[in-house]
XYZ file of C-alpha atoms in Angstrom:
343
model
C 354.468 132.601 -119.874
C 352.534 129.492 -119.554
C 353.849 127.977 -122.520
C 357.775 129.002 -121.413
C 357.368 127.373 -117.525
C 355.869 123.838 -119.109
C 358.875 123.826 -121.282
C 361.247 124.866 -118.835
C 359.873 122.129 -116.273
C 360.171 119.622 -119.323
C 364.018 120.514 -119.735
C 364.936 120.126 -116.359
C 363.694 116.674 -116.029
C 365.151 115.505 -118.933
C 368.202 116.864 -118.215
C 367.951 114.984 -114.568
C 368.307 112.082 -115.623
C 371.322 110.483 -115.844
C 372.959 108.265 -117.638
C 374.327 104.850 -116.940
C 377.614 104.644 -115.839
C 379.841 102.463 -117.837
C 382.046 99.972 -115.805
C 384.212 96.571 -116.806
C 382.462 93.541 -115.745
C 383.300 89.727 -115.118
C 381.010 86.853 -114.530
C 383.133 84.713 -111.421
C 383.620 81.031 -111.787
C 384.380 78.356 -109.134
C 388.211 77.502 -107.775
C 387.673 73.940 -108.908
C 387.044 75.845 -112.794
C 390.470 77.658 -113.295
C 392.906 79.045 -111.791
C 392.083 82.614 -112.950
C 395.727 83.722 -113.641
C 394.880 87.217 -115.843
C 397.729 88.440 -118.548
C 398.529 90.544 -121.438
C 399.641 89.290 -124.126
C 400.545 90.387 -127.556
C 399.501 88.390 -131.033
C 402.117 87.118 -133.469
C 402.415 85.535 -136.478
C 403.092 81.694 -136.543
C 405.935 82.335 -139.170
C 407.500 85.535 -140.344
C 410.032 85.365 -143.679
C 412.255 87.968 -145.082
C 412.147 88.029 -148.572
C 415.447 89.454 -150.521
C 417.095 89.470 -154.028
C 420.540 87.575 -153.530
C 422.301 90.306 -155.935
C 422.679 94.267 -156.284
C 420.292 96.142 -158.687
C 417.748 98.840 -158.783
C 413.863 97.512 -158.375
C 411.962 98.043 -161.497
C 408.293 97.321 -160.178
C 406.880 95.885 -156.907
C 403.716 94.081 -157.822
C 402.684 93.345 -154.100
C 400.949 95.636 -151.169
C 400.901 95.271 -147.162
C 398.239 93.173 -146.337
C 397.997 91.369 -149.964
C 397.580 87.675 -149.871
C 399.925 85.908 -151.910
C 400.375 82.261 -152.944
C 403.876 80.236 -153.067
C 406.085 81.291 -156.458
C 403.966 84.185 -156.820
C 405.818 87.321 -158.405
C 406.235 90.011 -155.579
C 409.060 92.363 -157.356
C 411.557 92.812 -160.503
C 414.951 94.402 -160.381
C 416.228 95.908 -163.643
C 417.799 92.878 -166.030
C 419.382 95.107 -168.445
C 423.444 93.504 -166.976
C 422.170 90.332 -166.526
C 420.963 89.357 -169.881
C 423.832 91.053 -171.465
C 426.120 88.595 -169.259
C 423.842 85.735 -169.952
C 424.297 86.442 -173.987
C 428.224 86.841 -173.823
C 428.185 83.010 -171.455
C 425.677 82.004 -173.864
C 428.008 82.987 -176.831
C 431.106 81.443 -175.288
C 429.484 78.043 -174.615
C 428.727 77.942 -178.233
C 431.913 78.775 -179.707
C 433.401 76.387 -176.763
C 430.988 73.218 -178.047
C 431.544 74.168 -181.578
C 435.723 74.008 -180.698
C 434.638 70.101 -179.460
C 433.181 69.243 -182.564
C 436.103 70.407 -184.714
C 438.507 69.307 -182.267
C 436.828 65.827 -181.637
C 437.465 64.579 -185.540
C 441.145 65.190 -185.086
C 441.211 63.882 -181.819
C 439.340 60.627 -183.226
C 441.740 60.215 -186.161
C 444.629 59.965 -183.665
C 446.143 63.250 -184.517
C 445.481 65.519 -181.488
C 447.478 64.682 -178.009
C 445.457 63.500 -175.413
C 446.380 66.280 -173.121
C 445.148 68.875 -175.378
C 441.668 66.891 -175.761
C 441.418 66.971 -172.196
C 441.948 70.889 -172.329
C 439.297 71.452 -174.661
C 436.810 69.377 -172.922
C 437.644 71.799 -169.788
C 437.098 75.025 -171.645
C 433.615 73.479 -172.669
C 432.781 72.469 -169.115
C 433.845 76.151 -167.759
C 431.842 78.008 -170.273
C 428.583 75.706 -169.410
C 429.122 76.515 -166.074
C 429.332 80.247 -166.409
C 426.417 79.746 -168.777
C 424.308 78.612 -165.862
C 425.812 80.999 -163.073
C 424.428 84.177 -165.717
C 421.072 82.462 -166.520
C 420.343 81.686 -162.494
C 421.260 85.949 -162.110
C 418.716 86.916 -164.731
C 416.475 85.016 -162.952
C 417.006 86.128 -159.315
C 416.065 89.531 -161.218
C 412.466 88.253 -160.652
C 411.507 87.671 -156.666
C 408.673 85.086 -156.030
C 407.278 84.490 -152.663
C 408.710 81.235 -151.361
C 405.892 80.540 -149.213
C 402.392 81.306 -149.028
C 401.397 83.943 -146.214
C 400.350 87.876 -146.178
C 402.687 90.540 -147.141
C 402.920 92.356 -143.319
C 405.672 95.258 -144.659
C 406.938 96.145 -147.569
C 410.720 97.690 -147.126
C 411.710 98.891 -150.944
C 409.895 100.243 -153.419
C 409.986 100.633 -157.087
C 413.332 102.704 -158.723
C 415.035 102.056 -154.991
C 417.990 99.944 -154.816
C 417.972 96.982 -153.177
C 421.184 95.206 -151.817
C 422.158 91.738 -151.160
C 419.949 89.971 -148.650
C 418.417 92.820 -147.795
C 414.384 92.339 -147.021
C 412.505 93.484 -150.024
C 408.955 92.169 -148.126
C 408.179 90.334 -145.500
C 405.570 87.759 -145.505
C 403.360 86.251 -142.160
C 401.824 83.286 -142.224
C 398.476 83.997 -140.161
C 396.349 81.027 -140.716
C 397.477 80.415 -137.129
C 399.041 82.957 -134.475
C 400.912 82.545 -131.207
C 400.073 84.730 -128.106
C 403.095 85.935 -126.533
C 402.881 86.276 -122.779
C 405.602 87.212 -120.247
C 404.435 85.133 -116.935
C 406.271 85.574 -113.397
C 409.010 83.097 -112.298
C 406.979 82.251 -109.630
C 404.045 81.173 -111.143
C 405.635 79.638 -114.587
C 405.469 76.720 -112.833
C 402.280 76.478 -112.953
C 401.530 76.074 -116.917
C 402.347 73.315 -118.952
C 402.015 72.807 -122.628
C 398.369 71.387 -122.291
C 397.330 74.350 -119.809
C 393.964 74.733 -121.008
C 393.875 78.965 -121.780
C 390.907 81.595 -122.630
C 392.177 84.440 -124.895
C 390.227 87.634 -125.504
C 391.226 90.296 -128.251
C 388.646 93.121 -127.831
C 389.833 94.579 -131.257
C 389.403 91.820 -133.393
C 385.803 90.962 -131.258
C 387.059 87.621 -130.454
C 387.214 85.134 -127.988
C 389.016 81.686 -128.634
C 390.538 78.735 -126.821
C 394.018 78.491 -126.758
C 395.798 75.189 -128.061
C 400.019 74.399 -127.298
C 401.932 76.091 -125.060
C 405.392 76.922 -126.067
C 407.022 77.455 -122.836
C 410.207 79.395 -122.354
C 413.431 78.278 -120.317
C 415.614 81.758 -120.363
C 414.180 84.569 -117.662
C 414.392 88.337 -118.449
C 417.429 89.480 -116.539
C 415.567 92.491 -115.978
C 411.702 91.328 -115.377
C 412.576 87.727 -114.155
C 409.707 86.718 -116.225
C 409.728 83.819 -118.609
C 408.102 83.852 -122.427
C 405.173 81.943 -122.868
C 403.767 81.377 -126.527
C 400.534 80.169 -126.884
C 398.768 78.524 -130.544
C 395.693 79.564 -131.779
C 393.916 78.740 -134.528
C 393.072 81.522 -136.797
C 391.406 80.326 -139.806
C 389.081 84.059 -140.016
C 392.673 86.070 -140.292
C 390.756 88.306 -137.377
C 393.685 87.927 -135.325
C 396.534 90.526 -136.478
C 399.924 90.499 -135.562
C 400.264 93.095 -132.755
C 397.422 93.312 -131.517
C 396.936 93.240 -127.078
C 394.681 90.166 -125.961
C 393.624 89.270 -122.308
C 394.727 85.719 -121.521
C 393.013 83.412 -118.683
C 395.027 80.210 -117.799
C 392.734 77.393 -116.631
C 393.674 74.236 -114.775
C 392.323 72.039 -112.207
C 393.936 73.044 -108.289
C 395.868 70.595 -106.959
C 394.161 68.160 -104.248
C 394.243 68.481 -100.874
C 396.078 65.379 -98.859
C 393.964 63.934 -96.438
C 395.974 64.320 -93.691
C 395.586 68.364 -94.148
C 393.673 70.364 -91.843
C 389.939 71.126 -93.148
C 391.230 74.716 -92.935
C 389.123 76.201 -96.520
C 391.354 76.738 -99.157
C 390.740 77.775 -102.905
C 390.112 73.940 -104.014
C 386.578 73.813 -101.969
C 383.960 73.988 -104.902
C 381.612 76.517 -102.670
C 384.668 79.512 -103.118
C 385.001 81.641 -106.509
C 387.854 83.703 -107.456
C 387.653 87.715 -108.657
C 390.615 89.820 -109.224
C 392.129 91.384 -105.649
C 391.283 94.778 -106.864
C 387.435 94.345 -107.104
C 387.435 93.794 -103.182
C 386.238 97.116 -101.458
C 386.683 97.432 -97.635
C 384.455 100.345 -95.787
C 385.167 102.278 -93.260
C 384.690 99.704 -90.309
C 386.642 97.191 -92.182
C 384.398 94.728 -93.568
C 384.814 93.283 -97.167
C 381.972 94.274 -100.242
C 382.142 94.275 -104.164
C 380.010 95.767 -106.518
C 377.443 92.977 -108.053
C 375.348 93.840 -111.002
C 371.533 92.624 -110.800
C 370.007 91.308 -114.144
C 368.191 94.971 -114.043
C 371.625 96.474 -114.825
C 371.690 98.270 -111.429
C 374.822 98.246 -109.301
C 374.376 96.886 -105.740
C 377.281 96.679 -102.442
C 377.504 93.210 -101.025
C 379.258 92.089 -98.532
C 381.784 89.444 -98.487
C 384.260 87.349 -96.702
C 387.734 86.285 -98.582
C 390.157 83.242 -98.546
C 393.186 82.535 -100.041
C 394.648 84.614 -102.648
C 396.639 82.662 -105.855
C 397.898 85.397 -107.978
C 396.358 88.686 -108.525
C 393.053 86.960 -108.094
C 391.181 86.231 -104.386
C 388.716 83.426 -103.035
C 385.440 84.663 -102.033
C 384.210 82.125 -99.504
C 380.892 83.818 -98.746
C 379.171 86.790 -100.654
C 378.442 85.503 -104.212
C 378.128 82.628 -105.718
C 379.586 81.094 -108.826
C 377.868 82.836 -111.693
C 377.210 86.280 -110.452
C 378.606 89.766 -112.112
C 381.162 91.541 -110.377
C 382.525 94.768 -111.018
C 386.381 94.513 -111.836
C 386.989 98.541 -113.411
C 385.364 101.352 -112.617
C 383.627 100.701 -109.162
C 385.059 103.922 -107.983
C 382.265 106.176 -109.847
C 379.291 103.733 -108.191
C 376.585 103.731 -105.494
C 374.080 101.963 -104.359
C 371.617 101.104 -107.128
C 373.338 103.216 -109.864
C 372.366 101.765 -113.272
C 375.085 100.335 -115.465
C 376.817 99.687 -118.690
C 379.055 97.224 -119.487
C-alpha cells in the first residue's frame, strides 16, 4: 500500500503541471520606425510562360516533371513525326525534280531557244517547291518542343499518347529566381506606398523573412473590394519562395512631419509612442487599457496602458511599453497573470 500511495502522489503532481500556453507574439517598434500597415499577401512567380506545339499531333514522350529545372532550348516533349517527315520527303522530292527541271531547262534557255516567259515559269515552280520544302522541314521540327526560356516546370497539362492541339499549353514554366508578392491594399491607404516603400515580408512556410525591393503599384480598384493590387519584388536566389504560398507583409516608411504651427497635441510621429495591432489592446471591467507583455522568463504579465492615435489596424501606445518589448497579438484570450508561454 505504501508503494501504491508514493506512486499515486507522484502521478498527480506530474500531471499538475501544466503546460505552456502557446500564443503569437510581436516585438513593437517606434512610430518614427514604420508605419506598421499588416497584410496578406500571396507569392508569385516573376514570369510565367505557356509552352505549346504550334500544330495538331499526338505526344509521343514528355521528358520533363513539375518542379524540374530546365535550361533555355532544352527538350521538354515530342509529338509523333510519322506525317511530317513523310511531307518533308515528298517537298524534299519535288524541290529536286524542280532544280533538276532548271538545269535542263537553263541550257535551252541559254542557247536562245526557250521563250523568256516560260524561263520565268520554271524559275517559279523552283522557288514554290523550296518554299514548301522549308514550310515541311520547320513542321518536323515543331514535332520537338524546347523550353524557350530558362525557369521551373510549375504544371504539366498533357502527357505522353494525349493529343495536344494548336497553342494549347503543353507545360508551363516559372521563372523563380525572383518572385513578386501580391497584395490587395485599401483605397484609402494606397496612398500611402510608393514604389520605394521600404516592406518586411514573412512566409512562415518557407521559414523566411526578407526585405522587399520595387513596388509595382496598381491604378484599377476591385469594383467589388475597392482595393488596389500591389506587387512587390523580392529576390529569391534560394528558390524557398514558391508560387502560392501566404506571406505577412509590413510596409515601413517614415510619418510625415508635423508643421510647426500644429498644436503639441501627441500624435503617432513623437518617437516616445510604439504601434501594436488594435486587437492586442484589452480593456477590463472599469475601463482602463492593458496588453499582455511577455517577460524574458517566458511568463505572461497584464500591463496597463494608455493609447493615441490609431493609423490602420494598428494603435499608438503612448504610455505602457516601450519600444522593444513583447506583446501578445493572438491568443491572449487563454492567459492570466503569470501564465508561462510559447511562442
Amino acid at each position: 500500500m505504501t508503494v501504491v500511495l508514493i506512486c499515486s502522489c507522484g502521478q498527480k503532481k506530474e500531471n499538475g503541471v501544466k503546460a505552456p500556453t502557446r500564443v503569437k507574439t510581436e516585438v513593437v517598434s517606434s512610430a518614427n520606425d514604420m508605419t506598421g500597415q499588416d497584410f496578406v499577401g500571396i507569392v508569385e512567380e516573376n514570369e510565367g510562360t505557356a509552352v505549346s506545339f504550334t500544330g495538331m499531333g499526338v505526344v509521343k514522350r514528355m521528358l520533363v516533371n513539375e518542379g524540374q529545372a530546365v535550361s533555355r532550348g532544352q527538350l521538354i516533349a515530342e509529338m509523333d513525326d510519322t506525317q511530317a517527315r513523310n511531307l518533308l520527303n515528298g517537298a524534299e522530292a519535288q524541290m529536286n525534280q524542280a532544280n533538276d527541271a532548271l538545269e535542263r531547262y537553263k541550257m535551252l534557255h541559254d542557247n536562245g531557244s526557250l521563250p523568256e516567259v516560260q524561263w520565268v515559269e520554271i524559275q517559279s515552280k523552283v522557288a514554290q517547291a523550296k518554299s514548301q520544302y522549308e514550310v515541311a522541314k520547320k513542321n518536323l521540327a515543331d514535332c520537338r518542343l524546347t523550353a524557350p526560356v530558362s525557369g521551373v516546370i510549375g504544371r504539366k497539362l498533357v502527357g505522353a499518347g494525349e493529343t495536344a492541339m494548336p497553342s494549347q499549353a503543353v507545360v508551363t514554366i516559372l521563372d523563380i529566381s525572383s518572385v513578386k508578392v501580391k497584395v490587395a491594399i485599401p483605397e484609402a491607404e494606397v496612398s500611402g506606398i510608393t514604389a520605394s516603400t521600404p516592406s518586411t515580408i514573412t512566409v512562415e512556410a518557407a521559414q523566411k523573412q526578407v526585405n522587399g525591393s520595387r513596388i509595382e503599384k496598381g491604378i484599377q480598384a476591385d469594383a467589388l473590394t475597392h482595393t488596389y493590387v500591389v506587387r512587390i519584388n523580392v529576390p529569391n536566389g534560394d528558390r524557398k519562395l514558391l508560387p502560392g504560398m501566404v506571406a505577412n507583409v509590413q510596409f515601413k516608411a517614415s510619418p510625415s512631419p508635423i508643421p510647426e504651427q500644429c498644436s503639441p497635441t501627441r500624435s503617432l510621429s513623437q518617437g516616445g509612442d510604439v504601434l501594436i495591432p488594435v486587437t492586442a489592446v484589452q480593456r477590463k471591467a472599469d475601463g482602463t487599457l492593458f496588453v499582455w507583455t511577455i517577460s524574458k522568463d517566458s511568463t505572461a504579465h497584464r500591463t496597463m496602458v494608455t493609447t493615441g492615435d490609431t493609423q490602420g489596424n494598428r494603435i499608438a501606445i503612448t504610455s505602457g511599453i516601450e519600444n522593444g518589448q513583447r506583446v501578445v497579438t493572438e491568443g491572449y484570450q487563454k492567459l492570466s497573470e503569470g501564465t508561462k508561454v510559447v511562442y
